[in-house]
Amino acid sequence: MNNIVAGLILIGLSIFFFFLTTQFPIVKGYQQMGDAFWPRAVLLVLIGLSILLIVQSLLKRRKKESAQKTSPKEVLDRPALFKTMGVMIVYILCIPYLGFLFSTFLALMVFSYLMGDRKTSSMVYFSLGMTVATYLIFALLIYTALPRGVWIFKSLSNLLY
Amino acid sequence: MLELFAFGFYTVLMPVNLLAMVVGMLIGLLIGILPGLGGTMAVALIIPFTFNLEPITGILILISLYCTSTYAGSITAILFKIPGEAPSIMTILDGHELAKKGQAGRALGMAIFASTLGGIFSTICLAAVSIPLSTVAIEFGDAEYFAMAVMGLSVCSGIGGKSVLKNVIGAVIGLFLATFGTSPISGTHRFTFGYSGLLMGITFIPAVIGLFAISEVFEEVERGLKGGQREGYKRQEKVRIGMPTWEEIKYLKWTFLRSGLIGTIIGILPGVGATTAAFFGYSEAVRWSKHPEKFGTGIIEGIAAPETANNAATGGAMVPLLTLGIPGSSVTAVMIGAFLIHGLRPGPMMMMQQEKLVYSIFAGYFFSNLLIIMAGIIGIKFVIRLMDFPYHKVGPAILLFAVIGSYAINNSMSDVYVTLAFGFIGYVMKKQGFGLAPMILGMILGDMAEVSLRRAMLLSNFDPMILINRPISAGLIIFAFLSLCYPLIQKYFLKGRGKEELASS
């Protein structure tokens, strides 16, 4: 089932991008085998392989239906996964506003909580230590221009580096 | 030639480079001992940190990391029956049995000795093979380059996930992703969606970090962390390393030589790496042994054979990368990033123009393998205690390294967005069983394939026969076809054999 959906999604995306290749400007002197040629060739191969994937899994499914189903189910911690993914997105989107150091400190706290740390002191020391180490290595040692954020965060970061 | 070797050793022995190798060794040791953290991910995460260093210093860190992590898995394999890295799976069979007999120290000592020996053996082969090979490769034209890219890609069916079809799809997706950005010959913008961050295409290193580091953490979180502790770890009492005696070494000389050769050749072959090498090293040792029935009960050959072979594969894997520019394993595919970040493109041109760098790489391999001895002593004494290091410290640290690493390459947030996006893509693809390593291969070779194909076609007035008329190019394409089909052929034969066994029983 999964493979069929994956195949269909791949075909859909390939058709979408194939449509985009028709909008490429045609450069004079490169009409034959121009810029659209290679992406189109690759996309056509991808469509072909996706169809093969769908056919293969349809054939397999028919075989499987006759056999008995014995696949031990893995226990998955979906809520923790979605929370971690969500926090990761929020963290990266926050960096330009809160500045690198402040958002990193907050994100590390939340990540270690989500991954099972329950001791407040250990969470704080760990997050603070990692943030300070990042500051020392990147801002002071190799002069990386870490994002400063806006408003008060910008003024704060100006004090540090 | 001798001067170049002398220069290579001189470069590697400079304090900063020695320090770099020790750092790489320590990271490799940590990665090798902690189960679930792989060499590919470590290399991806470390590359951005090498940006500010001299090219050779950065590359030495990665080489040392690669060699040590391949060895270090054997420590946990022997002591706890957990392979810290995939290549040490075969070492469990006899290594853990020896440990149960109370000879853990002897097993650990043999693993150190065999790994070092295998690594140094393959370093010598690397230097001996790659120089003549690159003098052939320098004559290649566009048609040959295209054929080489195809051959490099054909490897994809064997690495990554279990399904051959899905691995191939992964590689094609990688090829497609490589077309983003400014087109190579005429300079039009492809799939940039008006976003300037995409003009240079999808940045390679941030994409690799996302694919191998972030997706890995997502998977680990999903698997459930039960208070952040891994299972299956019991603290052991102190062990003393016992290095093999002269009699043992003499007794095992053919095992060492056989495994060294097997490992190097398997390493050179694109698509199969250290894990396969260890497997063949072990199975051949059983085949040639006078007492095959003793294997698996805890004999010293059972450690010497796979450990020599898997470290010999690390040197072999560098041969196609240096001479042809096509990576032979997932670690070396990612390692290309360390060259690219300094504007170096591995391949015959680099072999000719950057001779000093290349010889320093040879020397670096030599010393990295010597450092394994130190790694063994440190690892067994100290680093082994970190095995109960909770994931709620490791996981967030990996995420932080991923973000800061991808940002620091160009000081740009758009690279971080690429990392994030590829973290999700990598997670979804892995869940669906598509290979990530083939995708990386496609992304590396896509550009080379397109440029050389279009140029060859322009030069030959769009006659596709140019790809087949030239002997080397035709040979490479045939080889590519065979290697693409190899997993299928293998499957077919295994199936046949399985039936025979069933029939005979």
XYZ file of C-alpha atoms in Angstrom:
666
model
C 0.000 0.000 0.000
C 2.713 2.403 1.071
C 4.709 1.780 -2.070
C 1.733 2.523 -4.290
C 1.146 5.861 -2.571
C 4.869 6.666 -2.765
C 4.880 5.800 -6.466
C 1.840 7.970 -7.142
C 3.340 10.907 -5.247
C 6.587 10.566 -7.198
C 4.688 10.470 -10.500
C 2.672 13.527 -9.505
C 5.771 15.492 -8.555
C 7.568 14.406 -11.716
C 4.675 15.624 -13.906
C 4.614 18.928 -12.034
C 8.336 19.493 -12.550
C 8.108 18.288 -16.125
C 5.525 20.991 -16.721
C 7.961 23.533 -15.236
C 10.653 22.478 -17.716
C 8.420 23.639 -20.557
C 8.724 27.159 -19.177
C 12.545 27.253 -19.380
C 13.789 30.002 -21.700
C 15.388 28.576 -24.840
C 18.881 29.912 -25.333
C 19.970 30.549 -28.890
C 22.509 28.048 -30.155
C 21.310 25.431 -27.672
C 17.972 24.511 -29.206
C 18.929 20.880 -29.589
C 19.540 19.194 -26.218
C 19.080 22.440 -24.346
C 18.655 23.075 -20.637
C 15.385 21.204 -20.441
C 16.777 18.021 -21.984
C 18.555 16.493 -18.986
C 15.918 17.273 -16.309
C 13.235 15.912 -18.640
C 15.183 12.726 -19.318
C 15.701 12.214 -15.584
C 12.041 12.888 -14.820
C 10.881 10.440 -17.489
C 13.125 7.761 -16.005
C 11.714 8.580 -12.579
C 8.144 8.232 -13.850
C 9.022 4.913 -15.473
C 10.606 3.583 -12.283
C 7.652 4.763 -10.187
C 5.251 2.889 -12.450
C 7.478 -0.165 -12.042
C 7.341 0.289 -8.258
C 3.538 0.428 -8.318
C 3.278 -2.629 -10.554
C 5.764 -4.520 -8.396
C 3.873 -3.828 -5.187
C 0.515 -4.660 -6.805
C 1.922 -8.040 -7.820
C 3.393 -8.567 -4.364
C 0.102 -7.674 -2.726
C -1.696 -10.330 -4.665
C 0.857 -12.876 -3.490
C 0.640 -11.675 0.087
C -3.144 -11.923 0.204
C -2.898 -15.649 -0.279
C -0.225 -15.982 2.384
C -0.904 -15.169 6.022
C 0.077 -11.847 7.513
C 2.744 -12.117 10.167
C 4.594 -8.887 10.654
C 5.374 -7.930 14.233
C 4.312 -4.340 14.762
C 6.980 -1.935 15.892
C 6.001 0.274 18.779
C 6.512 3.807 17.593
C 6.465 6.939 19.666
C 4.703 9.145 17.141
C 3.722 11.988 19.519
C 7.346 12.493 20.582
C 8.436 12.463 16.940
C 5.899 15.072 15.851
C 6.749 17.265 18.827
C 10.472 17.063 18.032
C 9.825 17.867 14.376
C 7.599 20.794 15.324
C 10.121 22.217 17.771
C 12.858 21.854 15.134
C 10.843 23.950 12.665
C 9.953 26.578 15.261
C 13.584 26.707 16.413
C 14.947 27.388 12.937
C 12.241 29.922 12.138
C 12.976 31.730 15.419
C 16.718 32.102 14.812
C 16.441 35.274 12.665
C 14.210 36.914 15.299
C 15.528 35.771 18.677
C 19.136 35.473 17.591
C 21.163 32.284 17.417
C 22.299 31.937 21.007
C 19.000 32.627 22.730
C 16.908 30.411 20.464
C 19.517 27.636 20.658
C 19.409 27.696 24.465
C 15.623 27.448 24.490
C 15.555 24.754 21.807
C 18.140 22.599 23.599
C 16.058 22.779 26.797
C 12.946 21.633 24.947
C 14.788 18.925 22.981
C 16.326 17.363 26.056
C 12.926 17.401 27.761
C 11.304 15.742 24.727
C 14.021 13.101 24.581
C 13.430 12.091 28.166
C 15.440 14.289 30.501
C 13.373 15.147 33.557
C 15.936 16.797 35.818
C 15.679 20.577 35.565
C 19.243 21.182 36.714
C 20.698 18.731 34.180
C 18.655 20.311 31.377
C 19.760 23.835 32.284
C 23.442 22.978 32.707
C 23.531 20.977 29.482
C 21.769 23.627 27.376
C 23.763 26.466 28.873
C 27.030 24.588 28.428
C 26.353 23.753 24.793
C 25.270 27.320 24.018
C 28.319 28.825 25.687
C 30.584 26.373 23.851
C 28.967 27.333 20.539
C 29.456 31.009 21.396
C 33.105 30.538 22.315
C 34.003 28.429 19.291
C 31.960 30.087 16.583
C 31.536 33.713 17.632
C 34.876 34.305 19.351
C 37.284 31.788 17.846
C 36.381 31.617 14.161
C 34.306 34.815 13.859
C 31.162 33.304 12.442
C 28.513 36.001 12.021
C 25.851 34.226 14.076
C 22.374 35.682 13.527
C 21.700 38.394 16.081
C 17.923 38.587 16.001
C 15.895 41.763 16.265
C 15.022 44.382 18.877
C 16.293 43.668 22.393
C 17.953 40.434 21.275
C 20.056 42.368 18.818
C 21.277 44.767 21.483
C 22.009 41.870 23.805
C 24.010 40.011 21.191
C 25.947 43.196 20.405
C 27.257 43.053 23.956
C 28.544 39.535 23.430
C 30.125 39.573 19.978
C 58.162 10.055 -6.238
C 60.155 9.336 -3.071
C 60.356 13.054 -2.459
C 56.593 13.238 -2.672
C 56.218 10.453 -0.133
C 58.698 12.202 2.125
C 56.730 15.401 1.724
C 53.508 13.563 2.548
C 54.928 12.150 5.765
C 56.424 15.506 6.647
C 53.042 17.214 6.176
C 51.184 14.661 8.230
C 53.721 14.842 11.040
C 53.310 18.603 11.431
C 51.874 19.241 14.922
C 48.614 20.748 13.669
C 47.965 17.783 11.390
C 48.877 15.248 14.056
C 46.478 17.004 16.397
C 43.810 16.912 13.688
C 44.258 13.170 13.331
C 44.055 12.637 17.084
C 40.830 14.681 17.154
C 39.464 12.626 14.279
C 40.511 9.464 16.084
C 38.714 10.479 19.286
C 35.520 11.370 17.414
C 35.720 8.144 15.449
C 36.166 6.214 18.678
C 33.131 7.829 20.270
C 31.023 7.242 17.164
C 32.245 3.683 16.865
C 31.461 2.838 20.467
C 28.061 4.517 20.696
C 25.627 2.230 18.889
C 23.309 4.016 16.498
C 25.774 6.725 15.572
C 27.363 5.955 12.239
C 30.506 7.038 10.450
C 28.560 8.606 7.567
C 26.640 10.892 9.896
C 29.785 11.837 11.803
C 31.624 12.752 8.608
C 28.661 14.868 7.439
C 28.543 16.728 10.741
C 32.292 17.329 10.922
C 32.774 18.670 7.354
C 31.570 22.234 8.112
C 34.046 22.438 10.989
C 36.912 21.725 8.594
C 36.061 24.760 6.479
C 38.436 27.099 8.318
C 41.305 24.639 8.241
C 43.861 23.916 5.555
C 42.424 21.376 3.078
C 44.786 18.587 4.138
C 44.161 19.173 7.843
C 40.428 18.920 7.347
C 40.708 15.812 5.203
C 43.035 14.160 7.731
C 40.417 14.570 10.476
C 37.897 12.730 8.323
C 40.298 9.971 7.274
C 41.298 9.327 10.854
C 37.642 9.351 11.899
C 36.774 6.889 9.151
C 39.568 4.437 10.006
C 38.984 4.556 13.755
C 35.215 4.251 13.623
C 35.555 1.171 11.422
C 37.767 -0.397 14.072
C 36.028 0.842 17.219
C 32.823 -1.079 16.672
C 34.764 -4.225 17.514
C 35.242 -3.122 21.142
C 31.533 -3.217 21.908
C 31.112 -6.250 19.664
C 33.585 -8.239 21.767
C 32.594 -6.961 25.194
C 28.832 -6.536 24.921
C 27.793 -8.384 21.757
C 26.629 -5.039 20.328
C 28.267 -3.926 17.078
C 28.977 -0.220 17.534
C 29.315 -0.022 13.763
C 27.946 -2.333 11.099
C 31.370 -3.650 9.916
C 32.010 -5.319 13.280
C 29.003 -7.627 13.090
C 31.185 -10.596 12.114
C 33.537 -9.956 15.030
C 30.744 -10.775 17.472
C 30.736 -14.453 16.491
C 34.118 -15.380 17.904
C 34.954 -12.188 19.776
C 32.115 -12.404 22.225
C 32.640 -16.130 22.698
C 36.260 -15.450 23.638
C 35.117 -12.764 26.057
C 32.743 -15.249 27.661
C 35.673 -17.630 28.116
C 37.388 -14.849 30.053
C 39.783 -13.985 27.231
C 38.308 -10.576 26.394
C 41.723 -8.936 26.591
C 43.226 -11.321 24.060
C 40.284 -10.741 21.703
C 40.544 -6.969 22.027
C 44.276 -7.044 21.431
C 43.843 -9.143 18.295
C 41.169 -6.758 17.003
C 43.536 -3.809 17.423
C 46.429 -5.631 15.769
C 44.377 -6.974 12.868
C 42.680 -3.639 12.184
C 45.975 -1.779 12.117
C 47.580 -4.375 9.898
C 44.631 -4.462 7.485
C 44.533 -0.683 7.286
C 48.243 -0.351 6.575
C 48.135 -3.132 3.998
C 45.375 -1.330 2.122
C 47.206 1.992 2.374
C 50.112 0.450 0.500
C 47.696 -0.904 -2.119
C 46.010 2.498 -2.345
C 49.285 4.221 -3.171
C 50.342 1.478 -5.554
C 47.086 1.292 -7.515
C 45.825 4.843 -7.675
C 48.836 6.469 -9.303
C 48.927 4.281 -12.439
C 45.145 4.246 -12.616
C 44.945 8.019 -12.676
C 47.448 8.267 -15.530
C 44.964 6.237 -17.573
C 42.013 8.284 -16.382
C 43.616 11.595 -17.318
C 43.198 10.731 -21.007
C 39.426 10.505 -20.656
C 37.188 12.663 -22.850
C 33.588 13.721 -22.338
C 32.180 10.402 -23.484
C 34.316 8.559 -20.921
C 33.330 10.994 -18.205
C 29.682 10.375 -18.928
C 30.277 6.627 -18.904
C 32.128 6.999 -15.616
C 29.247 8.929 -14.088
C 26.881 6.203 -15.230
C 29.165 3.587 -13.730
C 29.343 5.505 -10.470
C 25.559 5.688 -10.441
C 25.106 2.020 -11.226
C 26.577 1.270 -7.818
C 23.410 2.643 -6.285
C 21.512 -0.609 -6.649
C 23.780 -2.210 -4.068
C 24.044 0.461 -1.364
C 21.346 1.909 0.840
C 18.110 0.049 1.408
C 17.088 -3.521 0.691
C 15.020 -2.975 -2.447
C 17.065 -2.619 -5.632
C 14.286 -0.696 -7.370
C 13.950 1.769 -4.507
C 17.703 2.337 -4.414
C 17.661 3.147 -8.118
C 14.717 5.511 -7.594
C 16.701 7.183 -4.803
C 19.619 7.754 -7.167
C 17.336 9.190 -9.866
C 15.792 11.564 -7.331
C 19.333 12.660 -6.486
C 20.062 13.226 -10.183
C 16.957 15.349 -10.446
C 17.835 17.424 -7.372
C 21.217 18.148 -8.956
C 19.493 19.982 -11.829
C 18.243 22.773 -9.549
C 19.896 26.161 -9.956
C 21.855 27.735 -12.777
C 22.229 25.343 -15.696
C 25.801 24.321 -16.485
C 26.255 25.108 -20.192
C 23.998 28.010 -21.096
C 23.360 29.515 -17.666
C 19.575 29.664 -17.479
C 17.829 29.291 -14.136
C 16.131 25.994 -13.508
C 13.587 25.376 -10.721
C 14.722 28.385 -8.708
C 11.158 29.666 -8.131
C 12.582 33.173 -8.119
C 14.443 32.463 -4.861
C 18.042 33.648 -4.964
C 19.137 31.025 -2.411
C 18.562 28.366 -5.082
C 20.655 29.986 -7.818
C 23.680 27.889 -6.908
C 21.509 24.805 -6.762
C 20.825 22.757 -3.668
C 23.872 23.151 -1.477
C 25.448 19.738 -1.049
C 26.791 19.725 2.487
C 23.673 21.138 4.177
C 21.624 18.570 2.282
C 23.902 15.758 3.470
C 23.735 16.971 7.065
C 19.953 16.999 6.901
C 19.757 13.575 5.312
C 22.144 11.789 7.622
C 22.020 13.669 10.921
C 18.583 15.209 11.425
C 16.621 12.316 9.956
C 18.626 9.966 12.178
C 17.566 11.841 15.333
C 13.938 11.839 14.179
C 14.077 8.076 13.752
C 15.704 7.549 17.123
C 13.046 9.685 18.848
C 10.293 7.807 17.086
C 11.697 4.479 18.201
C 11.037 5.561 21.785
C 13.701 6.570 24.250
C 12.482 5.206 27.604
C 14.043 7.772 29.853
C 16.815 8.390 27.356
C 18.590 5.099 28.072
C 19.555 2.459 25.598
C 19.021 -1.164 26.414
C 21.426 -4.053 26.575
C 24.292 -2.432 28.353
C 25.974 -3.972 31.345
C 29.061 -2.578 32.933
C 31.936 -5.023 32.843
C 34.833 -5.426 35.184
C 38.212 -4.175 34.063
C 39.876 -5.856 31.113
C 43.539 -5.910 30.215
C 44.498 -5.788 26.578
C 46.732 -8.655 25.558
C 48.511 -8.013 22.270
C 49.038 -11.125 20.102
C 52.291 -12.993 20.575
C 54.826 -13.589 17.821
C 53.708 -17.234 17.545
C 50.111 -16.186 17.030
C 51.090 -13.698 14.342
C 53.154 -16.302 12.513
C 50.306 -18.788 12.794
C 47.841 -16.275 11.352
C 50.029 -14.846 8.575
C 47.938 -16.314 5.754
C 44.705 -15.188 7.388
C 46.041 -11.634 7.566
C 47.200 -11.648 3.967
C 44.010 -13.212 2.620
C 41.726 -10.866 4.545
C 43.859 -7.866 3.654
C 43.587 -8.646 -0.057
C 39.877 -9.429 0.090
C 39.173 -6.279 2.073
C 41.148 -4.027 -0.253
C 39.552 -5.429 -3.408
C 36.052 -5.227 -1.966
C 36.798 -1.685 -0.827
C 37.878 -0.703 -4.354
C 34.754 -2.205 -5.919
C 32.156 0.513 -5.919
C 29.057 -0.105 -3.876
C 30.296 -2.692 -1.421
C 32.143 -1.628 1.670
C 33.612 -2.595 4.999
C 30.647 -4.675 6.157
C 30.750 -6.909 3.087
C 34.528 -7.091 3.392
C 34.269 -8.344 6.970
C 31.737 -10.930 5.891
C 33.912 -12.266 3.063
C 37.047 -12.126 5.180
C 35.342 -14.324 7.741
C 33.706 -16.742 5.333
C 36.932 -17.243 3.362
C 38.818 -17.865 6.593
C 36.313 -20.601 7.383
C 36.669 -22.077 3.895
C 40.467 -22.262 3.998
C 40.730 -23.354 7.590
C 41.843 -26.839 8.627
C 39.260 -26.873 11.396
C 36.257 -24.905 10.091
C 34.005 -26.380 12.754
C 35.768 -24.385 15.474
C 34.675 -21.031 14.055
C 32.007 -19.432 16.194
C 33.212 -21.107 19.363
C 35.688 -18.377 20.181
C 38.927 -18.786 18.238
C 41.387 -16.057 17.426
C 41.144 -16.472 13.627
C 37.497 -15.470 13.885
C 38.591 -12.022 15.006
C 41.686 -11.636 12.872
C 39.892 -12.393 9.604
C 36.959 -9.914 9.687
C 38.872 -7.168 11.480
C 41.732 -7.207 8.970
C 39.257 -7.188 6.090
C 37.011 -4.363 7.264
C 39.855 -1.970 7.889
C 41.499 -2.952 4.618
C 38.295 -1.818 2.909
C 38.738 1.760 4.178
C 41.882 2.223 2.108
C 40.384 0.466 -0.899
C 37.317 2.703 -0.855
C 39.572 5.712 -1.422
C 40.905 4.370 -4.740
C 37.872 5.135 -6.971
C 37.322 8.439 -5.160
C 40.846 9.748 -5.728
C 41.449 8.385 -9.210
C 38.028 8.675 -10.855
C 36.082 11.041 -8.632
C 33.371 8.478 -8.004
C 32.788 7.487 -4.404
C 32.788 3.776 -3.637
C 30.862 3.832 -0.364
C 28.486 6.079 1.532
C 31.220 7.436 3.818
C 33.436 8.381 0.874
C 30.402 9.877 -0.924
C 29.929 12.240 1.969
C 33.663 12.767 2.296
C 33.667 14.361 -1.170
C 32.093 17.353 0.580
C 35.358 17.990 2.423
C 37.138 18.318 -0.915
C 34.405 20.408 -2.529
C 34.332 22.858 0.370
C 37.901 23.802 -0.538
C 37.194 23.913 -4.258
C 38.914 20.579 -4.921
C 37.278 18.053 -7.200
C 38.607 14.519 -6.645
C 39.509 12.760 -9.872
C 42.443 12.287 -12.215
C 43.007 16.041 -12.530
C 43.431 16.370 -8.784
C 45.821 13.435 -8.742
C 48.007 15.271 -11.264
C 47.741 18.845 -10.061
C 47.591 18.327 -6.307
C 50.287 15.689 -5.974
C 51.372 16.964 -2.576
C 47.858 16.746 -1.209
C 47.397 13.252 -2.606
C 50.641 11.933 -1.097
C 49.717 13.547 2.194
C 46.445 11.646 2.045
C 48.404 8.397 1.601
C 50.610 9.266 4.556
C 47.521 10.281 6.513
C 45.991 6.869 5.939
C 49.171 5.242 7.178
C 49.267 7.203 10.432
C 45.520 7.008 10.986
C 45.859 3.248 11.016
C 48.722 3.444 13.490
C 46.542 5.656 15.664
C 44.102 2.755 15.934
C 46.455 1.254 18.525
C 46.102 4.370 20.640
C 42.372 4.411 19.978
C 42.091 0.868 21.258
C 43.874 1.635 24.511
C 41.914 4.843 25.161
C 38.662 3.315 24.045
C 38.836 0.248 26.238
C 39.969 2.221 29.261
C 37.839 5.356 29.121
C 35.454 5.864 26.233
C 33.662 2.600 26.885
C 32.148 4.201 29.983
C 30.326 6.690 27.768
C 28.157 3.898 26.466
C 25.596 4.705 29.123
C 25.587 8.327 28.004
C 21.901 9.178 27.689
C 20.367 10.028 24.328
C 18.700 13.146 25.713
C 22.184 14.664 25.670
C 23.398 13.114 22.396
C 20.246 13.868 20.362
C 19.975 17.612 21.071
C 23.729 17.957 20.537
C 23.446 16.360 17.076
C 20.622 18.753 16.175
C 22.674 21.738 17.345
C 25.744 20.587 15.371
C 23.571 20.132 12.302
C 22.177 23.672 12.513
C 25.399 25.471 13.371
C 27.357 23.354 10.894
C 25.168 24.116 7.929
C 24.955 27.787 8.887
C 28.696 28.281 9.302
C 29.657 27.176 5.778
C 28.346 30.327 4.096
C 26.942 32.266 7.064
C 23.566 31.889 5.498
C 20.215 30.869 6.917
C 19.081 29.476 3.565
C 21.574 26.636 4.028
C 19.912 25.901 7.371
C 16.531 25.754 5.619
C 18.031 23.267 3.161
C 19.266 21.144 6.083
C 15.838 21.227 7.711
C 14.035 20.357 4.490
C 16.396 17.466 3.810
C 16.018 16.255 7.366
C 12.332 15.741 6.629
C 12.946 14.351 3.136
C 15.533 11.945 4.542
C 13.215 10.781 7.297
C 10.323 10.128 4.907
C 12.531 8.409 2.346
C 14.148 6.161 4.932
C 10.759 5.240 6.380
C 9.613 4.245 2.905
C 12.754 2.195 2.331
C 14.395 4.444 -0.273
C 18.162 4.607 -0.068
C 19.754 7.833 1.143
C 23.267 6.922 0.013
C 22.115 6.408 -3.624
C 20.461 9.812 -3.492
C 23.738 11.422 -2.413
C 25.467 9.587 -5.239
C 22.947 11.033 -7.704
C 23.439 14.534 -6.357
C 27.233 14.282 -6.711
C 27.293 12.711 -10.151
C 24.307 14.538 -11.677
C 26.274 17.555 -12.732
C 29.144 15.513 -14.143
C 26.716 13.323 -16.096
C 24.784 16.222 -17.598
C 27.763 18.375 -18.537
C 29.781 15.556 -20.096
C 26.801 14.129 -21.964
C 25.802 17.477 -23.439
C 29.368 18.359 -24.339
C 30.007 14.986 -25.945
C 26.804 15.384 -27.930
C 27.674 18.907 -29.049
C 31.114 17.762 -30.192
C 29.786 14.735 -32.070
C 26.926 16.642 -33.693
C 24.344 14.817 -31.589
C 25.432 11.334 -32.553
C 24.786 9.103 -29.526
C 27.091 6.439 -30.988
C 30.046 8.374 -29.583
C 29.256 6.821 -26.207
C 29.618 3.297 -27.533
C 32.222 3.706 -30.284
C 35.027 4.533 -27.903
C 36.390 1.399 -26.210
C 36.851 2.713 -22.666
C 33.490 4.420 -22.631
C 31.759 1.328 -23.989
C 33.552 -0.863 -21.459
C 32.536 1.365 -18.585
C 28.908 1.406 -19.695
C 28.843 -2.393 -19.930
C 30.416 -2.623 -16.478
C 27.811 -0.166 -15.216
C 25.021 -2.303 -16.592
C 26.448 -5.419 -14.970
C 26.926 -3.751 -11.623
C 23.371 -2.384 -11.748
C 22.064 -5.872 -12.295
C 24.470 -7.557 -9.863
C 22.104 -7.544 -6.866
C 19.402 -9.097 -9.036
C 21.754 -11.776 -10.332
C 22.968 -12.464 -6.818
C 19.396 -12.737 -5.584
C 18.549 -15.144 -8.375
C 21.494 -17.396 -7.568
C 20.869 -17.262 -3.846
C 17.296 -18.239 -4.488
C 18.485 -21.195 -6.552
C 20.914 -22.228 -3.860
C 18.257 -21.905 -1.188
C 16.024 -24.269 -3.143
C 18.829 -26.809 -3.498
C 19.445 -26.736 0.216
C 15.770 -27.220 0.866
C 15.723 -30.133 -1.554
C 18.752 -31.795 0.023
C 17.317 -31.486 3.518
